[in-house]
Coordinates of C-alpha atoms in Angstrom, one line a residue:
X1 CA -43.0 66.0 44.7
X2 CA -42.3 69.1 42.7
X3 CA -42.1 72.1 44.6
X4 CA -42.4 74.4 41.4
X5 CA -39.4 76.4 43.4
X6 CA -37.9 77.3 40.0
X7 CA -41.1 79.7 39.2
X8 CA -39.3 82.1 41.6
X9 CA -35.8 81.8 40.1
X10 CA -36.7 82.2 36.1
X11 CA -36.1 85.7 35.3
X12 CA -38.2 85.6 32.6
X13 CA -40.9 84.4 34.2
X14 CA -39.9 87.1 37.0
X15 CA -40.6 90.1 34.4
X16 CA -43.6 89.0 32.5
X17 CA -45.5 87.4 35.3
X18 CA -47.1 84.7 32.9
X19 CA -47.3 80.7 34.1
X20 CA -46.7 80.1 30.6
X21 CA -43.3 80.8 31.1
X22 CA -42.1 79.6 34.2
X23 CA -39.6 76.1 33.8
X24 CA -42.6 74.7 34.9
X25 CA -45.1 75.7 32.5
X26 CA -42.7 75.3 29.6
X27 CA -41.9 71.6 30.6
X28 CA -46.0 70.9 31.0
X29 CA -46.4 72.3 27.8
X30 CA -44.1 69.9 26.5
X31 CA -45.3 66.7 28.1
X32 CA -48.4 67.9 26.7
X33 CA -47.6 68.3 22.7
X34 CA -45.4 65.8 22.7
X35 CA -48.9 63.6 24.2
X36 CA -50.6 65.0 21.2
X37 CA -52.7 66.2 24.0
X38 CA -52.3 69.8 22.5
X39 CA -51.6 70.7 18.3
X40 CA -47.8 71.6 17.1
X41 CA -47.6 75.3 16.2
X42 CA -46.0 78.3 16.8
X43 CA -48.1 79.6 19.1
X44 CA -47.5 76.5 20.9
X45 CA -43.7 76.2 20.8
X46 CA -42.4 80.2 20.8
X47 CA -42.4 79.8 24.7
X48 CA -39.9 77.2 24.6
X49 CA -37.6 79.9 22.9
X50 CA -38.7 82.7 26.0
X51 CA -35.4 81.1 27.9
X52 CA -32.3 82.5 28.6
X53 CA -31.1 79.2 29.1
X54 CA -29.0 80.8 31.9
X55 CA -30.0 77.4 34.3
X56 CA -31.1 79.6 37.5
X57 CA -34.0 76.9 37.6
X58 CA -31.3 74.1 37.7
X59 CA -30.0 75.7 41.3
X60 CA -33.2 76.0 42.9
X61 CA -34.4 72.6 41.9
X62 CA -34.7 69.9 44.5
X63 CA -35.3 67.2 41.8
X64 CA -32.2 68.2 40.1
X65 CA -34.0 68.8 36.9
X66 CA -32.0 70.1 34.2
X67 CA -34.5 72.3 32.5
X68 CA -32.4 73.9 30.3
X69 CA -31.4 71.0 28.1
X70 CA -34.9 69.9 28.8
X71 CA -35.5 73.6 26.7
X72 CA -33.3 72.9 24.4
X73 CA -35.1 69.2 23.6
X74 CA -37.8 71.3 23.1
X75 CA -36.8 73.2 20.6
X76 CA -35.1 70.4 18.4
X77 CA -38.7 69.1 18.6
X78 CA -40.0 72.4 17.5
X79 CA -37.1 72.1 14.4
X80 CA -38.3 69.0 13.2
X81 CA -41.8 70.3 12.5
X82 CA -40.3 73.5 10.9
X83 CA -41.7 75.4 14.1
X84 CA -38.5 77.5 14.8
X85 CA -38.9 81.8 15.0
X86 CA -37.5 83.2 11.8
X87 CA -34.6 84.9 14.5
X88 CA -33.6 81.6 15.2
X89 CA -33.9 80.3 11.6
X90 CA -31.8 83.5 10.6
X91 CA -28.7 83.1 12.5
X92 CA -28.9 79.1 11.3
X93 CA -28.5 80.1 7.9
X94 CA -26.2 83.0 8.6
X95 CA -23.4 80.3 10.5
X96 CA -24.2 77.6 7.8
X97 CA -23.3 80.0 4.9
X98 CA -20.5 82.3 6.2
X99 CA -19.1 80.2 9.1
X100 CA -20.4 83.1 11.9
X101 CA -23.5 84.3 13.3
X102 CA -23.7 88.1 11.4
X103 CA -23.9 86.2 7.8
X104 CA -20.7 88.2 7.0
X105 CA -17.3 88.1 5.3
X106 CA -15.1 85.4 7.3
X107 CA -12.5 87.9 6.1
X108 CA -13.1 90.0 8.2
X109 CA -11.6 87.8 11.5
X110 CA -8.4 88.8 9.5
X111 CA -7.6 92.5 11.2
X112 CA -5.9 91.8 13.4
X113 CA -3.7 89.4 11.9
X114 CA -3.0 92.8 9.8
X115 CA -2.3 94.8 12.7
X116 CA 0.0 92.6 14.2
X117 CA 1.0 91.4 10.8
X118 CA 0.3 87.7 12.2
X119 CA 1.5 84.7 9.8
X120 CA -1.3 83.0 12.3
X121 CA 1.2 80.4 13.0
X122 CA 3.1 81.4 16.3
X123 CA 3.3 78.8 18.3
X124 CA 1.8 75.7 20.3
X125 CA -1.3 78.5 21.9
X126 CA -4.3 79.9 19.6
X127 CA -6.5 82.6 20.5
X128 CA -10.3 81.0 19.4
X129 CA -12.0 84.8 19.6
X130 CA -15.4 83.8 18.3
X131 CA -17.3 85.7 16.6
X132 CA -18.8 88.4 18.6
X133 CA -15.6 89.5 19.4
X134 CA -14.5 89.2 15.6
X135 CA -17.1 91.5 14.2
X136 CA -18.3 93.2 17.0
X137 CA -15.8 93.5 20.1
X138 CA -12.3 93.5 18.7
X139 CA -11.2 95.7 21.2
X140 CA -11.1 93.0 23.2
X141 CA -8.8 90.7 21.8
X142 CA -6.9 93.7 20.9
X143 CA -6.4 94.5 24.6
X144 CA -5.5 90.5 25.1
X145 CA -3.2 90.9 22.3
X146 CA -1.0 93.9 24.3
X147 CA -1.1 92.2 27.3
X148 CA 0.2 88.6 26.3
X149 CA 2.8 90.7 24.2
X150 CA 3.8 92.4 27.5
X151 CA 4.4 88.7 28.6
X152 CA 6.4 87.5 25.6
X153 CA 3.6 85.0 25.3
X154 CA 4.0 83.3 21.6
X155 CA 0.3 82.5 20.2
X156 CA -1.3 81.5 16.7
X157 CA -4.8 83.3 15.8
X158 CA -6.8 81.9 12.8
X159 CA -8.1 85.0 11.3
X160 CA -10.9 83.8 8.4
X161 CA -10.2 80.2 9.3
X162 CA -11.5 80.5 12.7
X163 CA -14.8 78.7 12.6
X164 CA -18.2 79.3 14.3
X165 CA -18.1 76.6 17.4
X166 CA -21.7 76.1 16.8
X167 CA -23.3 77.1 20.2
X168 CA -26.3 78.9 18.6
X169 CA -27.5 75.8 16.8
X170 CA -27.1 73.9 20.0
X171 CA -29.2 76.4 21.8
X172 CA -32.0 77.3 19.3
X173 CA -33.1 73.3 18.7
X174 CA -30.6 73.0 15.4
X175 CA -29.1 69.7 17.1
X176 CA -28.0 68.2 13.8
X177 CA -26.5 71.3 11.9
X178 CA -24.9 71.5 15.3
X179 CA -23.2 68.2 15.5
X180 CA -21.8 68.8 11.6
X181 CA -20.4 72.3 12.7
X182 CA -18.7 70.8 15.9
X183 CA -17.1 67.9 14.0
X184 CA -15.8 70.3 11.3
X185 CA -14.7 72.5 13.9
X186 CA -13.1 70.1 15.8
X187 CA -11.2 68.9 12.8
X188 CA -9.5 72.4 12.0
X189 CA -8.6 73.0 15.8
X190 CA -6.9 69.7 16.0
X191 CA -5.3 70.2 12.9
X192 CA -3.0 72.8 14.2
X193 CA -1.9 70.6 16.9
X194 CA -2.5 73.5 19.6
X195 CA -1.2 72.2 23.5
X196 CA -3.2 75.0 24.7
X197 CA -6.6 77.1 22.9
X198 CA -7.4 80.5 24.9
X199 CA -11.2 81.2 24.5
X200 CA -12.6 84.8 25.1
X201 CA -16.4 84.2 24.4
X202 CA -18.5 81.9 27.3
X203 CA -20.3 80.0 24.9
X204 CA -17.4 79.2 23.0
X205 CA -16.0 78.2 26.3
X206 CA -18.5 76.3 27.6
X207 CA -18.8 74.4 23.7
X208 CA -14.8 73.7 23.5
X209 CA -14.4 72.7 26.9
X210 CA -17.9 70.9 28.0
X211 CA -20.2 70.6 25.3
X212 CA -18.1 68.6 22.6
X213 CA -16.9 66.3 25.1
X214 CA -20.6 64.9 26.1
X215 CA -20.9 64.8 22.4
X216 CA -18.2 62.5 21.7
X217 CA -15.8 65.2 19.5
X218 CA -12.8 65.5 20.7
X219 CA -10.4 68.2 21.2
X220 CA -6.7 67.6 21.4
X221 CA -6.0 71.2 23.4
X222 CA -6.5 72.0 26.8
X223 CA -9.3 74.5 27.1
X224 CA -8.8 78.0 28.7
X225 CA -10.8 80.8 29.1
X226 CA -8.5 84.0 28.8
X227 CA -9.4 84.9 32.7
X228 CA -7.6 81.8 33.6
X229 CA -4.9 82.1 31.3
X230 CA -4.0 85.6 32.3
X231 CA -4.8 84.6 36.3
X232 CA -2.0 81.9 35.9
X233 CA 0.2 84.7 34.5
X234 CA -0.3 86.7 37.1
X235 CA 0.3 83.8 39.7
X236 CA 3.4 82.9 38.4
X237 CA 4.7 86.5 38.6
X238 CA 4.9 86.7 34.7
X239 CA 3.3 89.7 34.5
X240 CA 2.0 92.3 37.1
X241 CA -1.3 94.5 36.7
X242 CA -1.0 98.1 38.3
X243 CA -3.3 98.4 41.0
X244 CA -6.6 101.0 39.9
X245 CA -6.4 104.6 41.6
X246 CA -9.9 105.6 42.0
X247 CA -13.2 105.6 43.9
X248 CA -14.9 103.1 41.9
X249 CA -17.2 100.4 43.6
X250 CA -16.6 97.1 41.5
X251 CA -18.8 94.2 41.0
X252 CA -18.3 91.0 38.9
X253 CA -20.8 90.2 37.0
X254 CA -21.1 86.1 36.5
X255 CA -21.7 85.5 32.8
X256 CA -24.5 82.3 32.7
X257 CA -22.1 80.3 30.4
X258 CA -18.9 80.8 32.7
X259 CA -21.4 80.0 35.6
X260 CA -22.3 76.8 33.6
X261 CA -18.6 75.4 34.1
X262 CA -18.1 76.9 37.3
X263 CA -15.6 79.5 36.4
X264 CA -15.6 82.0 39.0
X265 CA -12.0 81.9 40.6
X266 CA -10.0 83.5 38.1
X267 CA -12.1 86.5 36.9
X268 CA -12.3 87.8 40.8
X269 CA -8.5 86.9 41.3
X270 CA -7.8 89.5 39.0
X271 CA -10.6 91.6 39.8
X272 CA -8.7 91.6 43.2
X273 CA -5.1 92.1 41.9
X274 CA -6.4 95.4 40.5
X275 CA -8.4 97.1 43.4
X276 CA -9.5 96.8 47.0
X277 CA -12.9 98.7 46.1
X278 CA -14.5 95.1 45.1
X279 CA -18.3 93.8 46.2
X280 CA -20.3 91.0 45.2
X281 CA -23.8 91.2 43.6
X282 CA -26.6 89.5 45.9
X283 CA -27.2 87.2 42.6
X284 CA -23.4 85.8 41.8
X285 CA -21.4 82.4 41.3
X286 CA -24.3 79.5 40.6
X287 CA -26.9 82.0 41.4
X288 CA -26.0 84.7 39.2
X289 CA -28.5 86.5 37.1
X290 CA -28.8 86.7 33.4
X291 CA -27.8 90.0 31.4
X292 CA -31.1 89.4 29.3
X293 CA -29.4 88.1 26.2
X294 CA -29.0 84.7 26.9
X295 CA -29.8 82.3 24.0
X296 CA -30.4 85.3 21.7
X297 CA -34.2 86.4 23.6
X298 CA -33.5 90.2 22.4
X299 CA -34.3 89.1 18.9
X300 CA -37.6 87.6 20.3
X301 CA -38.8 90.0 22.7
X302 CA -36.5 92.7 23.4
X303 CA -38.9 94.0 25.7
X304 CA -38.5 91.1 28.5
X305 CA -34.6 91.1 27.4
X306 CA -34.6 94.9 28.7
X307 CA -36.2 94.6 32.0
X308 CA -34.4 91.6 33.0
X309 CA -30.9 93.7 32.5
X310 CA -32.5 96.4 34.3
X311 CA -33.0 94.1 37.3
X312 CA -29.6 93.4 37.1
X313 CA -28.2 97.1 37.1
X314 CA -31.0 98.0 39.4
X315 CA -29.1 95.1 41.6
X316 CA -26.0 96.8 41.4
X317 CA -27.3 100.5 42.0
X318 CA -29.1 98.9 45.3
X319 CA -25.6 97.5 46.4
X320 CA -23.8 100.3 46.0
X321 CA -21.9 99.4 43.1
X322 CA -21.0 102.1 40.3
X323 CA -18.7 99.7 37.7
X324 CA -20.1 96.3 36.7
X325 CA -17.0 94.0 35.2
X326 CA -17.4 91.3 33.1
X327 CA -15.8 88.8 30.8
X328 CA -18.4 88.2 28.4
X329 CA -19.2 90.3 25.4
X330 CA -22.8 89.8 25.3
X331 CA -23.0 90.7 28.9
X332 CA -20.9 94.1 28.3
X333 CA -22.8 95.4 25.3
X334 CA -26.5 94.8 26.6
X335 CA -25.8 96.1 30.0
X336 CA -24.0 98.6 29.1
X337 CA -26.9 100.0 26.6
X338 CA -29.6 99.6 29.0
X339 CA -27.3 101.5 31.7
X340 CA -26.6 104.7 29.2
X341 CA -30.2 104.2 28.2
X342 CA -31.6 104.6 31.7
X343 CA -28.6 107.6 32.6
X344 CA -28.0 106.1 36.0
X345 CA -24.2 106.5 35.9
X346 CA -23.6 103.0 36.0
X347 CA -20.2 102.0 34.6
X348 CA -20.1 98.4 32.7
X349 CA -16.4 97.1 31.8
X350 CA -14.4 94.2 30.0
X351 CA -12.3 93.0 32.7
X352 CA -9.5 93.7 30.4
X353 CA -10.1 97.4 30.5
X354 CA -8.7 97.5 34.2
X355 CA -5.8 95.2 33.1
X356 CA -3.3 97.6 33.5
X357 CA 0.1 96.2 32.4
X358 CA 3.0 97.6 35.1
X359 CA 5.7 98.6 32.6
X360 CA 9.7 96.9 33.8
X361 CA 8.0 94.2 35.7
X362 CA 7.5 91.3 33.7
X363 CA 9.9 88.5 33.6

């Protein structure tokens, strides 16, 4: 029998203190409209969208439900009865009509390509940024850029022909716009006949290399997240990172999405090649705990999103560690407000701000 263990794992549920939205509650309420033992409305459905979809519940499950996609059901249920929040409905119609999730200029993907005056043809290995990155984070795939330079790595990026992989519309319940947007996407990425595609956002990750798959799309590339890429670098002496001078306590922070596909290796490898000053968070690996951000909860109630980060910096504080690293971009920008927002001197970094690039030593 059901234990209702996951009640004690959902963060969300953690912070409001509301049955409603435990994985429990959500999946009652569920059994219950779709038993018309309760009427379709948004009053109704809205809790299926208060979920991170970060799969905490998953791990402490004894039945092995998988709640999440369970979530996700949900909301496709909700979409058919023209139930989903405007938020959701939003960043639909923003990917549908520009091809990324800020309803701007697909032009835009093209600085870089400026920069480094890319023909975006350079060789058999593309960098898929995404698009938080693209219009939001650049700096990161700038930083990528310098290093695989160091490295003599030849790559291809697509600049405005770079596609949204569709991972909101997956999340938020828009199955169907979802399967059209992976199909198309699919169709580009194979066109270019790529051996290897270097991901930098999780959910892109976790679309390209899991999600398309169980859907039938197929992707002629082998999938890589740009921790594993530059990890392998590193192994094979390619490239060496100068080791960090400084007092710093570090902790990696587990992105949900990379947790999903059980990336953990390759992100503390180089954590470790960098500095000796390394501890892990109570809440890591399978276990780890959300930024906030997960499946776009901000935009519904920023006030839960908030205090579920907190928890997680207030984790970190408690352990003693003063520099949270990442590899997501969500992860970095909402912890790294709430941490300047609550002045506790909390440091949160891309993992390739530490990548330090030891000049005469690459082969």
């Amino acid at each position: 029998s059901c234990l209702k263990l996951c009640r004690f794992s959902c963060p969300v549920a953690e912070v409001t203190g509301s049955e409603t939205y435990t994985p429990s509650g959500k999946t009652a309420l569920l059994y219950y409209l779709l038993n018309n033992k309760l009427e379709w409305n948004y009053e109704n459905t809205s809790p299926f969208y208060m979920c991170l979809l970060c799969g905490r519940c998953k791990e402490f499950c004894d039945l092995d439900v998988d709640i999440p996609n369970i979530m996700r059901a949900a909301r496709y249920e909700a979409v058919k009865r023209n139930l989903a929040p405007s938020f959701a409905r939003d960043i639909r119609d923003k990917i549908l009509s520009s091809n990324n999730i800020y309803g701007k200029n697909n032009e835009e993907r093209n600085k870089l390509l400026e920069k480094y005056k890319f023909t975006g043809e350079n060789g058999k290995i593309l960098i898929f940024a995404g698009c938080k990155v693209s219009f939001e984070a650049i700096d990161i795939l700038d930083r990528l850029i310098d290093i695989l330079n160091s490295a003599n790595v030849d790559f291809s990026l697509l600049g405005e022909k770079e596609p949204c992989c569709g991972a909101p519309l997956f999340d938020l319940g828009f199955y169907d716009d979802f399967l059209n947007k992976a199909k198309e996407t699919a169709e580009i990425l194979n066109a270019g006949n790529y051996e290897t595609i270097i991901t930098l956002c999780p959910n892109c990750h976790k679309m390209l290399s899991e999600i398309y798959k169980c859907e039938g799309i197929t992707l002629s590339a082998k999938i890589v997240h740009y921790t594993e890429f530059l990890n392998a670098l590193r192994k094979e002496g390619k490239i060496i990172f100068e080791k960090i001078a400084d007092d710093e306590i570090y902790g990696y922070h587990d992105p949900c999405k990379l947790a999903d596909v059980d990336l953990f290796e390759a992100p503390r490898e180089l954590l470790n090649a960098v500095t000796d000053n390394v501890r892990e968070f109570q809440w890591n690996r399978k276990m780890t705990y959300c930024c906030g951000s997960g499946s776009s909860l901000e935009k519904l109630d920023s006030e839960t999103s908030q205090k579920i980060g907190n928890n997680r910096i207030e984790e970190a504080e408690d352990l003693g560690i003063t520099t949270i690293v990442t590899s997501c971009q969500t992860c970095v920008n909402t912890l790294f407000g709430l941490s300047n927002k609550s002045h506790n001197n909390i440091k949160v970094r891309e993992i390739t701000e530490i990548l330090h690039v030891k000049k005469g030593q690459i082969k």
